[in-house]
Coordinates of C-alpha atoms in Angstrom, one line a residue:
X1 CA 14.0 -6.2 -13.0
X2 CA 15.2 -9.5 -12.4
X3 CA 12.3 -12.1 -11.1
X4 CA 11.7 -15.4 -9.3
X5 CA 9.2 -17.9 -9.6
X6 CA 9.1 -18.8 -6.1
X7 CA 7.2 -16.8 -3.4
X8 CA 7.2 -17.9 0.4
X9 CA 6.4 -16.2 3.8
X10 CA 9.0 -16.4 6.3
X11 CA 9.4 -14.9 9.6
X12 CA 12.9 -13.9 9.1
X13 CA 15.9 -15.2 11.2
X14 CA 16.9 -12.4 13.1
X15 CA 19.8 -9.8 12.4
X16 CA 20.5 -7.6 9.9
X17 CA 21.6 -9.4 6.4
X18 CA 23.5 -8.4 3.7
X19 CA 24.9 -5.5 4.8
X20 CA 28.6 -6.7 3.4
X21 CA 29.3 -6.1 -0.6
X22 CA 25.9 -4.7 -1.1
X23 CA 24.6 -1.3 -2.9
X24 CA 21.8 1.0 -2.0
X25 CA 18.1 -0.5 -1.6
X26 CA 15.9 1.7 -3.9
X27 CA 12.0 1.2 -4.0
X28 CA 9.8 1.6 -7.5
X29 CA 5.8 3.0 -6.8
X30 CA 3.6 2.5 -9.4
X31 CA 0.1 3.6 -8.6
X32 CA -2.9 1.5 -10.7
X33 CA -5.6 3.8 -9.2
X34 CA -7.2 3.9 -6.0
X35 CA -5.4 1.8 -3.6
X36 CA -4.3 -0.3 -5.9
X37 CA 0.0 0.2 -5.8
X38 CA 3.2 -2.2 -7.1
X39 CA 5.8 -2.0 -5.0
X40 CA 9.3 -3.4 -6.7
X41 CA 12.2 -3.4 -3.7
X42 CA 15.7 -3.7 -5.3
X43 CA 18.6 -5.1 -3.0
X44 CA 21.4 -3.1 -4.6
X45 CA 23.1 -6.7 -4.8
X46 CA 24.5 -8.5 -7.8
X47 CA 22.6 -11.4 -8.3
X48 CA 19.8 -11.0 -6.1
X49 CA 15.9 -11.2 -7.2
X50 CA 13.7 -8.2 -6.7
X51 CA 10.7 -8.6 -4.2
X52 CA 7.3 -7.3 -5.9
X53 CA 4.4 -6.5 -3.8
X54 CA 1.2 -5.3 -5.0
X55 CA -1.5 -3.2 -2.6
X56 CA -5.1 -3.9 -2.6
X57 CA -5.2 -5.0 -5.6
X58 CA -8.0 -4.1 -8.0
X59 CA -6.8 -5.0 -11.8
X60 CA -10.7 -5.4 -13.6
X61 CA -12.5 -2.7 -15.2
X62 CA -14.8 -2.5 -12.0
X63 CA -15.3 -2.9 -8.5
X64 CA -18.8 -3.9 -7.8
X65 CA -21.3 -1.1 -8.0
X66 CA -18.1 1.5 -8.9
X67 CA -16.7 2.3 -11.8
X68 CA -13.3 2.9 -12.9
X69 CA -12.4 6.5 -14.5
X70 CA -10.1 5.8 -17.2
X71 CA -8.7 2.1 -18.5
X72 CA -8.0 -1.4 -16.8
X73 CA -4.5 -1.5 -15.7
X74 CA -2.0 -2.6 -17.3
X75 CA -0.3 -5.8 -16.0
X76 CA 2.5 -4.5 -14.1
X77 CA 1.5 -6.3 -11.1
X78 CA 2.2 -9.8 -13.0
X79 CA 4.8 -12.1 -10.8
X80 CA 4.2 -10.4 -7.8
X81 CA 5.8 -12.1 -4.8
X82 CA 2.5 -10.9 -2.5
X83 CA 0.0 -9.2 -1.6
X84 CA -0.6 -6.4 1.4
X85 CA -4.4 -6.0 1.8
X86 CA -5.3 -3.8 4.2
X87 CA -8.8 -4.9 4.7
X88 CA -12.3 -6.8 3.1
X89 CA -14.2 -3.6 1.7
X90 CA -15.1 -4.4 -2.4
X91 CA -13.1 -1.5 -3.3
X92 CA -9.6 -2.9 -1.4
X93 CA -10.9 -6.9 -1.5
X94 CA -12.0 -7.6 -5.2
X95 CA -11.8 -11.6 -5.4
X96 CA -11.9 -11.4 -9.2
X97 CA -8.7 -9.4 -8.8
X98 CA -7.0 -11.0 -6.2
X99 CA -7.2 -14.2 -8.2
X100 CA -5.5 -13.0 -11.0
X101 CA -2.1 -12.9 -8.8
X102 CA -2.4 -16.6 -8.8
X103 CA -0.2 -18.4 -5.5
X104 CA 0.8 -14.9 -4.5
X105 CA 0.3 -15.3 -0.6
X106 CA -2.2 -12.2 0.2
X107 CA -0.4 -10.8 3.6
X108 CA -3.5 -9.1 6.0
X109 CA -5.2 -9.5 9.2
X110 CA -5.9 -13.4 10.5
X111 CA -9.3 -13.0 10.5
X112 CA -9.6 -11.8 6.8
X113 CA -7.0 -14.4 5.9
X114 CA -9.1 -17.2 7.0
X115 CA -12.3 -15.6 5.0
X116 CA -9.9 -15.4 1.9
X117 CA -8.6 -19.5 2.3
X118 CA -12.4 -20.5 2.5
X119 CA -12.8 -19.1 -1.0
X120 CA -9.3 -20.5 -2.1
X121 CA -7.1 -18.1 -2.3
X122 CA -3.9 -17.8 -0.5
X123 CA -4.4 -16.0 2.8
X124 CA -1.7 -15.1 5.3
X125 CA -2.5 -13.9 8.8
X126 CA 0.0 -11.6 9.9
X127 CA 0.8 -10.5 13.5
X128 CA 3.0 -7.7 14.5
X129 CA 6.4 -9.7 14.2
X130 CA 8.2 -9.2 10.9
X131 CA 7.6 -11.7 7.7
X132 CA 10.5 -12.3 5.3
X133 CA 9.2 -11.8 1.7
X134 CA 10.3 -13.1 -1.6
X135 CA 14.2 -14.6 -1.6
X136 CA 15.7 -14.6 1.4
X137 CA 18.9 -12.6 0.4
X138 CA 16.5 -9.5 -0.8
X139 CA 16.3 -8.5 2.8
X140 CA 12.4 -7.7 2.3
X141 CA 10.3 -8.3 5.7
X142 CA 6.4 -6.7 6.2
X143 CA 4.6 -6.5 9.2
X144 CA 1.0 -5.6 10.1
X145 CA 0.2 -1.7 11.8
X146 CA -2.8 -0.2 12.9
X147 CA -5.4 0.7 11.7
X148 CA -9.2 2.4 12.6
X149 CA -11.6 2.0 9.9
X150 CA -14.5 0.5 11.6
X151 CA -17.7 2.9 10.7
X152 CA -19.1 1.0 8.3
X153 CA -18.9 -2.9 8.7
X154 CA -20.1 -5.7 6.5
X155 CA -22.2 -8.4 7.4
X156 CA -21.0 -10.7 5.4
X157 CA -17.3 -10.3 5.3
X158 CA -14.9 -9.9 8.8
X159 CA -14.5 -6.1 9.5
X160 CA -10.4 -6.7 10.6
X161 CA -8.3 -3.3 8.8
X162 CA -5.0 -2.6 8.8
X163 CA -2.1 -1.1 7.4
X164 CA 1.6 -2.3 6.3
X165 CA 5.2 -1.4 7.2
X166 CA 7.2 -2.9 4.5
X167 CA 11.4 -2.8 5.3
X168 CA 14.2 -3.7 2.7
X169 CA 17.5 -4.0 4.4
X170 CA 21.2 -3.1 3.7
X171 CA 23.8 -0.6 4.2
X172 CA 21.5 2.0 3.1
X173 CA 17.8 0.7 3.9
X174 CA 14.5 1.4 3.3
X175 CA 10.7 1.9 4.9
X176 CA 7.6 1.9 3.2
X177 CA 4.5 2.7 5.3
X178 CA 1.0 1.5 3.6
X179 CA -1.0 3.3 5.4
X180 CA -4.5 1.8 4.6
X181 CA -7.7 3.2 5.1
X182 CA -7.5 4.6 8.3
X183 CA -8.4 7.6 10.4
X184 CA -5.8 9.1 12.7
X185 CA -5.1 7.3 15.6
X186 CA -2.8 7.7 18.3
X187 CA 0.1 4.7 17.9
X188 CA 0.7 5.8 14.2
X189 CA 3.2 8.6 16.4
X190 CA 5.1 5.5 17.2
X191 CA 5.3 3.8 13.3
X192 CA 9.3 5.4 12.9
X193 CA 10.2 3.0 16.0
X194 CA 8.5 0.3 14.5
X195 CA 10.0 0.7 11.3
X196 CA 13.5 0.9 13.4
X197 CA 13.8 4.3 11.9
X198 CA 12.0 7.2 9.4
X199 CA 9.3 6.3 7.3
X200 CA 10.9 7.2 4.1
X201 CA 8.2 6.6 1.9
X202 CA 4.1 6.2 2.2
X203 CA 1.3 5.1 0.5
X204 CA -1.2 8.1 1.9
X205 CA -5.2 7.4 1.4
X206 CA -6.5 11.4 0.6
X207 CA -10.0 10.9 -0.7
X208 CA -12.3 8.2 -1.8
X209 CA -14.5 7.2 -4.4
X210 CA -17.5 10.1 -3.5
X211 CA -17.3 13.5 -3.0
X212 CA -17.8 13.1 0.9
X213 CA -15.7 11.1 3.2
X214 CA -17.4 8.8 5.7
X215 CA -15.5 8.1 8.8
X216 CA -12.5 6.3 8.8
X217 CA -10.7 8.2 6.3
X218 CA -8.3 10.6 5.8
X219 CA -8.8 13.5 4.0
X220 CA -6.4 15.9 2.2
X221 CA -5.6 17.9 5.7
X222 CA -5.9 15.4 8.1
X223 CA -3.5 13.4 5.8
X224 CA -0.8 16.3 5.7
X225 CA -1.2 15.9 9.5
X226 CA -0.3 11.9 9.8
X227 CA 2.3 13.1 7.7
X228 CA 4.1 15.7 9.4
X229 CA 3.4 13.8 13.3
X230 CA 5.3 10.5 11.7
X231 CA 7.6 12.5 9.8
X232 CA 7.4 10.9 6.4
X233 CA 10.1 11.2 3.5
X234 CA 8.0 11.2 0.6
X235 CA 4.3 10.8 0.3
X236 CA 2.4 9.3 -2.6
X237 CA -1.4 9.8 -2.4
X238 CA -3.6 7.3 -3.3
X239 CA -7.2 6.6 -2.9
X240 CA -8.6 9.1 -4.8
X241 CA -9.3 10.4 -8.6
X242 CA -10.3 6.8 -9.5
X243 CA -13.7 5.4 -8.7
X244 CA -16.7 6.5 -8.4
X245 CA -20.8 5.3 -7.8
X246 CA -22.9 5.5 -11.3
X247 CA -24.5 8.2 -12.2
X248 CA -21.3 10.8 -11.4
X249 CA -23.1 13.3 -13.5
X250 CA -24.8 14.4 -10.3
X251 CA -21.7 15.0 -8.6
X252 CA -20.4 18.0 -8.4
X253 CA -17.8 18.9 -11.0
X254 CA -14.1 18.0 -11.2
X255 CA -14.8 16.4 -7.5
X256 CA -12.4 13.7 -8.8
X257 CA -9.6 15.5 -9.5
X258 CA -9.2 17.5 -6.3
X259 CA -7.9 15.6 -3.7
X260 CA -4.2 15.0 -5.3
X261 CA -3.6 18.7 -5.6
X262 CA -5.3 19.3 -2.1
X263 CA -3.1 17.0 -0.5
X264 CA -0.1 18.4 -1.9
X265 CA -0.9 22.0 -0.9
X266 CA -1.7 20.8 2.6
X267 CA 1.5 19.2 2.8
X268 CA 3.2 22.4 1.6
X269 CA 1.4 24.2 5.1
X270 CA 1.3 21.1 7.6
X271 CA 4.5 18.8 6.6
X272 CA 7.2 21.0 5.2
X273 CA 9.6 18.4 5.4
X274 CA 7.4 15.5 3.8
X275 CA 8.1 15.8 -0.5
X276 CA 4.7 14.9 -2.4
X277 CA 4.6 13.2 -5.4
X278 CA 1.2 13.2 -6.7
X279 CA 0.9 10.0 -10.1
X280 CA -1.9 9.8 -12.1
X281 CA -2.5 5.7 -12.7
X282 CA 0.0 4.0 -14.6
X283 CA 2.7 6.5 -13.1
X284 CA 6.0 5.7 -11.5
X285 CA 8.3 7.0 -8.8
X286 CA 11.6 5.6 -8.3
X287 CA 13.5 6.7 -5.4
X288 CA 17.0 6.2 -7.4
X289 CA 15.3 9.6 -9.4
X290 CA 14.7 11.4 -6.3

């Protein structure tokens, strides 16, 4: 894919662009574990960059206290135009990680952008107006959604969550929802008209890095729900199978591998109409296979 060295934030100018001489937007998911997700958005048009956007990024061994099933990632996320962090926990908000990604503005909520600019990294408060990512012939805007995930705050970090809608434009368009962590809530029934049409692809949370869920998550079910009430295209789950506290050998067994496959079957009951694609990390899904 075909990169740029410059990134920049713009709200974008109003309109539809690029709608004459162009080719089909197609989207590339490749899920790093946990929440962690790069994001390439192709135009369709000769001549114009990519956009790259990475998800909550965490790209080191570890998180804290949790450890990491399996091996660092590998450096997909390199030249990534931002970053969509939906919120300050150290499992979404690793500062070892997020410095990695270099000038890469980090797109979230103001209040967890000003935290992030005290510690020198790039923070961008977002609003719910659209933001023009990456060049400005790629078509790529991102704007802020809800999000309720307020059961267990920090002292020491701003408690602000949210999720991302993330729209590539063009004859044939696209919308990405990431969701976030999140419980259901009522607006999310209204994310399609946000968008300006379906959500044709989402980032769905499913688990978490214990065998129990504390509130302000989604599990399996309750995830096939969201799904089924927005009417989603294709749903990747993340959040899940990755992380875990030490000493896991008191968990009960194969806890980590069960919320992909629970997911999917829910979907099968709940969201007939929503496809699942369930990656283990370092996987892709393109939508040009679908």
């Amino acid at each position: 894919m075909a990169r740029r060295p410059r990134r920049a934030v713009r709200r974008p100018g109003g309109g539809r662009r690029g709608a004459a001489g162009g080719g089909a937007v197609s989207v590339r998911v490749t899920w790093l574990g946990h929440s962690s997700v790069v994001l390439d958005v192709r135009s369709g048009r000769a001549g114009v960059p990519d956009v790259r956007l990475v998800t909550d990024p965490l790209l080191h061994r570890h998180a804290g206290m949790l450890r990491r099933r399996g091996e660092r990632p590998a450096a997909v996320w390199q030249d990534s135009d931002a970053v969509l962090l939906s919120h300050l926990h150290h499992d979404h908000a690793e500062l070892r990680s997020l410095r990695l990604l270099g000038d890469a503005p980090v797109l979230t909520a103001p209040a967890n952008a000003r935290w992030l600019r005290a510690r020198g990294l790039r923070g961008v408060g977002l609003d719910d107006a659209w933001h023009a990512v990456g060049a400005e012939a790629a078509g790529v805007e991102v704007r802020l959604v809800a999000a309720v995930h307020g059961h267990r705050p920090m002292p020491h970090r701003p408690n602000a969550a949210n999720g991302h809608l993330v729209r590539a434009d063009g004859p044939d368009g696209a919308r990405v929802w990431a969701v976030g962590d999140t419980e259901h809530h009522p607006d999310m029934v209204h994310l399609p008209a946000l968008a300006g049409g379906p959500v044709d692809v989402a980032l769905v949370p499913v688990g978490g890095w214990g065998p129990r869920l504390s509130g302000g998550h989604l599990g399996p079910a309750q995830a096939a729900r969201v799904c089924a009430e927005v009417g989603v295209g294709v749903a990747i789950p993340v959040h899940w199978g990755t992380l875990h506290a030490p000493g896991g050998r008191h968990l009960p067994r194969g806890w980590m591998d069960h919320a992909g496959a629970a997911f999917e079957a829910a979907a099968q009951r709940e969201a007939p109409g929503t496809r699942v694609v369930v990656l283990r990390p370092g996987e892709s899904w393109s939508s040009d296979d679908a």
